[in-house]
Amino acid sequence: MGTPKPGTNSTLTGTNLQYAKHYNTRIVLEAIRLHHPISRLDISKITRLTAQTVTNITRELMKTGLIQESGRVKSGRGAPSILLTLNPDSAFAIGLDLDKDHLTGVLIDMLGHVRQRLNLELNFPTADEAMTIFEKAATQLMHSEGITREKLWGIGVALPGPINIIKEQGSSRVVVNPKLMPGWQDVPVADLLAERLKLPVYLENNASAAAFSERWYGDGRNFDTFFYVYFGAGLGGGLVIKGQLHSGYSGNAGEIGY
């Protein structure tokens, strides 16, 4: 049975207020992700939610297929406790990391396991070329695993910085200006790719993306606050504070230079 790790309990506290149902669902799902296989009783202890609230939420998550039973464990008197875990085939995501001379693409399942991977050698692609490459890579990764778009929750794109946030009336756009790649000027990568693929697309500079990945799946799970050093085309970094990525006002916190 999973046990809480240092630095995680404080970020998984739910609330028993009725209006916070969606928040509690996310908290319960995250508790299962971090500590699976885990019983409903232990979820209740970690999140400080009532047993009935946990039961209701996990019942809904079972109906959607996001979680599944993973055996039983005997602990004390009474019937054995049912253990819960994420269903790895319930949802997928794609990660695309572009640099001046290569593209790395991965398809991961609900557990964060890499199911498909591709690597392409490139030579300073233009923004237009990159959009076509992104689209083909995402399609290839989906087809290689035989999954439908309905099971793909989104695509994450990592690029060399700097990333700029352009404020417009009533909204903002995130654009990239990678200094080492000619012809890239205020390119709204996420918007362009989302229009092509009809899927949610999330953009981050590669150093920050690596730092947040470390928080989710690496040694960073044991630390609420840390700085991640990234060696790529230049020297960069990602700053995680109290479990959250700190991007700063411009989206480039942690960047050091080329």
mmCIF file of C-alpha atoms in Angstrom:
data_model
loop_
_atom_site.group_PDB
_atom_site.id
_atom_site.type_symbol
_atom_site.label_atom_id
_atom_site.label_comp_id
_atom_site.label_asym_id
_atom_site.label_seq_id
_atom_site.Cartn_x
_atom_site.Cartn_y
_atom_site.Cartn_z
ATOM 1 C CA MET A 1 0.000 0.000 0.000
ATOM 2 C CA GLY A 2 1.281 3.459 -0.823
ATOM 3 C CA THR A 3 2.518 5.681 1.969
ATOM 4 C CA PRO A 4 2.744 9.466 1.968
ATOM 5 C CA LYS A 5 6.122 10.913 1.032
ATOM 6 C CA PRO A 6 7.757 13.916 2.661
ATOM 7 C CA GLY A 7 6.563 17.236 1.324
ATOM 8 C CA THR A 8 3.330 15.956 -0.226
ATOM 9 C CA ASN A 9 0.712 15.894 2.527
ATOM 10 C CA SER A 10 0.282 19.655 2.813
ATOM 11 C CA THR A 11 -0.600 19.981 -0.882
ATOM 12 C CA LEU A 12 -3.275 17.281 -0.824
ATOM 13 C CA THR A 13 -5.706 18.659 1.734
ATOM 14 C CA GLY A 14 -9.254 18.713 0.473
ATOM 15 C CA THR A 15 -12.281 20.549 1.786
ATOM 16 C CA ASN A 16 -15.622 19.149 2.898
ATOM 17 C CA LEU A 17 -17.537 22.177 1.578
ATOM 18 C CA GLN A 18 -20.100 21.171 -1.013
ATOM 19 C CA TYR A 19 -19.097 23.788 -3.604
ATOM 20 C CA ALA A 20 -15.550 22.392 -3.779
ATOM 21 C CA LYS A 21 -16.475 19.082 -5.446
ATOM 22 C CA HIS A 22 -14.272 19.577 -8.508
ATOM 23 C CA TYR A 23 -11.308 20.610 -6.369
ATOM 24 C CA ASN A 24 -11.743 17.556 -4.140
ATOM 25 C CA THR A 25 -11.928 15.281 -7.166
ATOM 26 C CA ARG A 26 -8.541 16.577 -8.321
ATOM 27 C CA ILE A 27 -7.090 16.129 -4.835
ATOM 28 C CA VAL A 28 -8.315 12.531 -4.584
ATOM 29 C CA LEU A 29 -7.006 11.724 -8.064
ATOM 30 C CA GLU A 30 -3.618 13.206 -7.166
ATOM 31 C CA ALA A 31 -3.499 11.204 -3.911
ATOM 32 C CA ILE A 32 -4.107 8.022 -5.902
ATOM 33 C CA ARG A 33 -1.439 8.994 -8.449
ATOM 34 C CA LEU A 34 1.181 9.617 -5.785
ATOM 35 C CA HIS A 35 0.452 6.710 -3.450
ATOM 36 C CA HIS A 36 -1.162 3.963 -5.512
ATOM 37 C CA PRO A 37 -2.187 1.270 -4.818
ATOM 38 C CA ILE A 38 -4.064 2.882 -1.955
ATOM 39 C CA SER A 39 -7.253 2.240 0.016
ATOM 40 C CA ARG A 40 -10.111 4.687 0.430
ATOM 41 C CA LEU A 41 -9.324 4.895 4.141
ATOM 42 C CA ASP A 42 -5.768 6.041 3.446
ATOM 43 C CA ILE A 43 -7.021 8.542 0.851
ATOM 44 C CA SER A 44 -9.280 9.971 3.544
ATOM 45 C CA LYS A 45 -6.350 10.263 5.981
ATOM 46 C CA ILE A 46 -4.104 11.993 3.434
ATOM 47 C CA THR A 47 -6.687 14.433 2.091
ATOM 48 C CA ARG A 48 -8.568 14.953 5.386
ATOM 49 C CA LEU A 49 -11.829 14.374 3.556
ATOM 50 C CA THR A 50 -14.611 12.349 5.128
ATOM 51 C CA ALA A 51 -14.838 8.669 4.252
ATOM 52 C CA GLN A 52 -18.212 9.280 2.573
ATOM 53 C CA THR A 53 -16.796 12.078 0.400
ATOM 54 C CA VAL A 54 -13.901 9.859 -0.701
ATOM 55 C CA THR A 55 -16.301 7.004 -1.447
ATOM 56 C CA ASN A 56 -18.518 9.247 -3.576
ATOM 57 C CA ILE A 57 -15.588 10.693 -5.524
ATOM 58 C CA THR A 58 -13.886 7.354 -6.167
ATOM 59 C CA ARG A 59 -17.208 5.871 -7.286
ATOM 60 C CA GLU A 60 -17.476 8.608 -9.931
ATOM 61 C CA LEU A 61 -13.855 8.140 -10.975
ATOM 62 C CA MET A 62 -14.483 4.408 -11.386
ATOM 63 C CA LYS A 63 -17.470 5.135 -13.642
ATOM 64 C CA THR A 64 -15.346 7.339 -15.895
ATOM 65 C CA GLY A 65 -12.639 4.675 -16.041
ATOM 66 C CA LEU A 66 -9.885 6.930 -14.671
ATOM 67 C CA ILE A 67 -9.206 4.621 -11.718
ATOM 68 C CA GLN A 68 -9.544 0.896 -11.166
ATOM 69 C CA GLU A 69 -9.311 -1.694 -8.418
ATOM 70 C CA SER A 70 -5.886 -3.198 -7.781
ATOM 71 C CA GLY A 71 -6.445 -6.042 -5.346
ATOM 72 C CA ARG A 72 -7.276 -6.099 -1.652
ATOM 73 C CA VAL A 73 -5.282 -5.900 1.553
ATOM 74 C CA LYS A 74 -6.122 -7.198 5.025
ATOM 75 C CA SER A 75 -5.525 -4.666 7.788
ATOM 76 C CA GLY A 76 -7.011 -5.353 11.198
ATOM 77 C CA ARG A 77 -10.566 -6.550 11.696
ATOM 78 C CA GLY A 78 -13.290 -6.544 9.115
ATOM 79 C CA ALA A 79 -13.294 -7.171 5.385
ATOM 80 C CA PRO A 80 -10.103 -6.576 3.369
ATOM 81 C CA SER A 81 -9.729 -3.048 1.987
ATOM 82 C CA ILE A 82 -10.001 -2.502 -1.753
ATOM 83 C CA LEU A 83 -6.891 -0.888 -3.242
ATOM 84 C CA LEU A 84 -7.233 1.702 -5.997
ATOM 85 C CA THR A 85 -4.861 2.756 -8.739
ATOM 86 C CA LEU A 86 -4.972 4.860 -11.884
ATOM 87 C CA ASN A 87 -6.094 3.158 -15.079
ATOM 88 C CA PRO A 88 -3.074 3.625 -17.371
ATOM 89 C CA ASP A 89 -5.168 3.307 -20.552
ATOM 90 C CA SER A 90 -7.817 5.851 -19.538
ATOM 91 C CA ALA A 91 -6.026 8.931 -20.872
ATOM 92 C CA PHE A 92 -2.872 9.930 -22.733
ATOM 93 C CA ALA A 93 -0.794 13.031 -23.392
ATOM 94 C CA ILE A 94 1.904 13.961 -25.882
ATOM 95 C CA GLY A 95 5.093 15.866 -25.170
ATOM 96 C CA LEU A 96 7.074 17.578 -27.953
ATOM 97 C CA ASP A 97 10.503 19.094 -27.259
ATOM 98 C CA LEU A 98 11.999 21.140 -30.091
ATOM 99 C CA ASP A 99 15.561 22.447 -30.252
ATOM 100 C CA LYS A 100 17.734 23.829 -33.037
ATOM 101 C CA ASP A 101 18.799 20.392 -34.291
ATOM 102 C CA HIS A 102 16.230 17.861 -33.107
ATOM 103 C CA LEU A 103 12.685 17.076 -32.053
ATOM 104 C CA THR A 104 11.875 14.564 -29.324
ATOM 105 C CA GLY A 105 8.308 13.364 -29.005
ATOM 106 C CA VAL A 106 6.743 11.056 -26.417
ATOM 107 C CA LEU A 107 3.303 9.627 -25.763
ATOM 108 C CA ILE A 108 2.623 8.959 -22.078
ATOM 109 C CA ASP A 109 -0.244 7.167 -20.378
ATOM 110 C CA MET A 110 -2.182 8.095 -17.237
ATOM 111 C CA LEU A 111 0.614 6.733 -15.037
ATOM 112 C CA GLY A 112 3.228 8.848 -16.799
ATOM 113 C CA HIS A 113 4.823 5.858 -18.511
ATOM 114 C CA VAL A 114 6.287 6.481 -21.967
ATOM 115 C CA ARG A 115 4.377 4.320 -24.443
ATOM 116 C CA GLN A 116 5.823 5.690 -27.698
ATOM 117 C CA ARG A 117 8.876 7.802 -28.511
ATOM 118 C CA LEU A 118 10.328 9.392 -31.632
ATOM 119 C CA ASN A 119 13.448 11.430 -32.395
ATOM 120 C CA LEU A 120 13.952 13.535 -35.511
ATOM 121 C CA GLU A 121 17.160 15.268 -36.576
ATOM 122 C CA LEU A 122 16.535 18.825 -37.775
ATOM 123 C CA ASN A 123 18.491 21.870 -38.866
ATOM 124 C CA PHE A 124 17.210 25.163 -37.444
ATOM 125 C CA PRO A 125 13.579 24.709 -38.597
ATOM 126 C CA THR A 126 11.523 27.796 -39.333
ATOM 127 C CA ALA A 127 8.305 28.373 -37.407
ATOM 128 C CA ASP A 128 6.175 27.218 -40.360
ATOM 129 C CA GLU A 129 8.274 24.082 -40.775
ATOM 130 C CA ALA A 130 8.037 23.382 -37.061
ATOM 131 C CA MET A 131 4.215 23.503 -37.070
ATOM 132 C CA THR A 132 4.089 20.853 -39.798
ATOM 133 C CA ILE A 133 6.675 18.745 -37.976
ATOM 134 C CA PHE A 134 4.718 19.008 -34.711
ATOM 135 C CA GLU A 135 1.497 17.959 -36.413
ATOM 136 C CA LYS A 136 3.048 14.943 -38.132
ATOM 137 C CA ALA A 137 4.861 13.859 -34.965
ATOM 138 C CA ALA A 138 1.695 14.002 -32.839
ATOM 139 C CA THR A 139 -0.270 12.045 -35.446
ATOM 140 C CA GLN A 140 2.476 9.424 -35.696
ATOM 141 C CA LEU A 141 2.621 8.946 -31.925
ATOM 142 C CA MET A 142 -1.155 8.460 -31.703
ATOM 143 C CA HIS A 143 -1.246 6.001 -34.597
ATOM 144 C CA SER A 144 1.718 4.024 -33.243
ATOM 145 C CA GLU A 145 -0.202 3.321 -30.030
ATOM 146 C CA GLY A 146 -3.553 2.983 -31.783
ATOM 147 C CA ILE A 147 -5.386 5.537 -29.640
ATOM 148 C CA THR A 148 -8.141 7.943 -30.631
ATOM 149 C CA ARG A 149 -8.168 11.710 -30.151
ATOM 150 C CA GLU A 150 -10.862 11.301 -27.510
ATOM 151 C CA LYS A 151 -8.334 9.646 -25.212
ATOM 152 C CA LEU A 152 -5.686 12.307 -25.795
ATOM 153 C CA TRP A 153 -6.083 14.986 -23.141
ATOM 154 C CA GLY A 154 -3.566 17.430 -24.552
ATOM 155 C CA ILE A 155 -0.149 18.195 -26.000
ATOM 156 C CA GLY A 156 2.716 19.871 -24.198
ATOM 157 C CA VAL A 157 5.302 21.734 -26.262
ATOM 158 C CA ALA A 158 8.716 22.691 -24.891
ATOM 159 C CA LEU A 159 10.919 25.230 -26.689
ATOM 160 C CA PRO A 160 14.076 27.181 -25.934
ATOM 161 C CA GLY A 161 13.274 30.553 -24.318
ATOM 162 C CA PRO A 162 12.577 33.306 -24.034
ATOM 163 C CA ILE A 163 8.809 33.006 -23.757
ATOM 164 C CA ASN A 164 6.830 36.237 -23.754
ATOM 165 C CA ILE A 165 3.299 36.950 -22.589
ATOM 166 C CA ILE A 166 1.639 39.561 -24.791
ATOM 167 C CA LYS A 167 -1.247 41.310 -23.059
ATOM 168 C CA GLU A 168 -4.193 42.177 -25.276
ATOM 169 C CA GLN A 169 -7.556 43.649 -24.428
ATOM 170 C CA GLY A 170 -9.440 41.024 -22.459
ATOM 171 C CA SER A 171 -6.876 38.262 -23.036
ATOM 172 C CA SER A 172 -3.215 37.371 -23.337
ATOM 173 C CA ARG A 173 -1.135 35.378 -25.802
ATOM 174 C CA VAL A 174 1.961 33.328 -25.034
ATOM 175 C CA VAL A 175 4.581 33.589 -27.768
ATOM 176 C CA VAL A 176 8.159 32.413 -28.207
ATOM 177 C CA ASN A 177 11.276 34.182 -29.445
ATOM 178 C CA PRO A 178 14.062 31.580 -29.372
ATOM 179 C CA LYS A 179 17.209 33.608 -29.960
ATOM 180 C CA LEU A 180 19.146 30.726 -31.448
ATOM 181 C CA MET A 181 16.511 29.940 -34.135
ATOM 182 C CA PRO A 182 16.339 32.429 -37.030
ATOM 183 C CA GLY A 183 12.942 33.633 -38.219
ATOM 184 C CA TRP A 184 11.074 33.056 -34.969
ATOM 185 C CA GLN A 185 9.487 36.275 -33.730
ATOM 186 C CA ASP A 186 6.439 36.328 -31.426
ATOM 187 C CA VAL A 187 5.227 32.932 -32.665
ATOM 188 C CA PRO A 188 1.984 31.797 -30.897
ATOM 189 C CA VAL A 189 2.938 28.120 -31.038
ATOM 190 C CA ALA A 190 0.149 26.811 -28.802
ATOM 191 C CA ASP A 191 -2.583 28.660 -30.712
ATOM 192 C CA LEU A 192 -1.299 27.595 -34.129
ATOM 193 C CA LEU A 193 -0.873 23.938 -33.184
ATOM 194 C CA ALA A 194 -4.227 23.752 -31.362
ATOM 195 C CA GLU A 195 -5.918 25.049 -34.514
ATOM 196 C CA ARG A 196 -4.257 22.344 -36.592
ATOM 197 C CA LEU A 197 -4.860 19.412 -34.233
ATOM 198 C CA LYS A 198 -8.130 20.503 -32.598
ATOM 199 C CA LEU A 199 -6.644 19.575 -29.213
ATOM 200 C CA PRO A 200 -5.540 21.531 -26.134
ATOM 201 C CA VAL A 201 -1.889 22.606 -26.472
ATOM 202 C CA TYR A 202 0.262 23.915 -23.621
ATOM 203 C CA LEU A 203 3.516 25.798 -24.154
ATOM 204 C CA GLU A 204 6.476 26.085 -21.783
ATOM 205 C CA ASN A 205 10.164 26.846 -22.103
ATOM 206 C CA ASN A 206 12.180 23.631 -21.991
ATOM 207 C CA ALA A 207 13.950 24.343 -18.702
ATOM 208 C CA SER A 208 10.695 25.001 -16.830
ATOM 209 C CA ALA A 209 9.054 21.966 -18.436
ATOM 210 C CA ALA A 210 11.948 19.771 -17.287
ATOM 211 C CA ALA A 211 11.729 21.178 -13.760
ATOM 212 C CA PHE A 212 8.013 20.495 -13.489
ATOM 213 C CA SER A 213 8.496 16.982 -14.867
ATOM 214 C CA GLU A 214 11.034 16.417 -12.099
ATOM 215 C CA ARG A 215 8.411 17.576 -9.595
ATOM 216 C CA TRP A 216 5.845 15.115 -10.906
ATOM 217 C CA TYR A 217 7.916 12.021 -11.681
ATOM 218 C CA GLY A 218 11.479 12.452 -10.356
ATOM 219 C CA ASP A 219 13.223 13.185 -7.084
ATOM 220 C CA GLY A 220 11.348 16.483 -6.963
ATOM 221 C CA ARG A 221 8.352 14.582 -5.597
ATOM 222 C CA ASN A 222 10.156 14.619 -2.235
ATOM 223 C CA PHE A 223 10.789 18.386 -2.194
ATOM 224 C CA ASP A 224 8.273 21.212 -2.182
ATOM 225 C CA THR A 225 10.826 23.847 -3.242
ATOM 226 C CA PHE A 226 13.886 23.407 -5.468
ATOM 227 C CA PHE A 227 15.808 24.858 -8.410
ATOM 228 C CA TYR A 228 16.427 22.704 -11.490
ATOM 229 C CA VAL A 229 19.496 23.366 -13.668
ATOM 230 C CA TYR A 230 19.044 22.693 -17.373
ATOM 231 C CA PHE A 231 21.889 22.350 -19.914
ATOM 232 C CA GLY A 232 20.687 22.751 -23.515
ATOM 233 C CA ALA A 233 21.531 25.270 -26.212
ATOM 234 C CA GLY A 234 22.259 27.538 -23.269
ATOM 235 C CA LEU A 235 22.137 27.376 -19.511
ATOM 236 C CA GLY A 236 18.711 27.615 -17.966
ATOM 237 C CA GLY A 237 16.705 26.515 -14.996
ATOM 238 C CA GLY A 238 13.281 25.991 -13.515
ATOM 239 C CA LEU A 239 12.067 27.183 -10.136
ATOM 240 C CA VAL A 240 9.512 25.168 -8.150
ATOM 241 C CA ILE A 241 8.126 26.847 -5.032
ATOM 242 C CA LYS A 242 5.773 25.035 -2.655
ATOM 243 C CA GLY A 243 5.090 22.403 -5.264
ATOM 244 C CA GLN A 244 4.212 24.837 -8.053
ATOM 245 C CA LEU A 245 6.238 25.968 -11.033
ATOM 246 C CA HIS A 246 7.173 29.635 -10.648
ATOM 247 C CA SER A 247 7.352 31.110 -14.145
ATOM 248 C CA GLY A 248 7.619 34.752 -13.122
ATOM 249 C CA TYR A 249 5.992 37.775 -14.730
ATOM 250 C CA SER A 250 7.494 37.124 -18.166
ATOM 251 C CA GLY A 251 7.366 33.331 -18.062
ATOM 252 C CA ASN A 252 11.171 33.044 -17.955
ATOM 253 C CA ALA A 253 12.030 32.755 -14.256
ATOM 254 C CA GLY A 254 15.169 30.651 -13.864
ATOM 255 C CA GLU A 255 16.646 31.453 -17.277
ATOM 256 C CA ILE A 256 20.374 32.206 -17.057
ATOM 257 C CA GLY A 257 21.584 32.783 -20.627
ATOM 258 C CA TYR A 258 23.084 31.397 -23.819
#
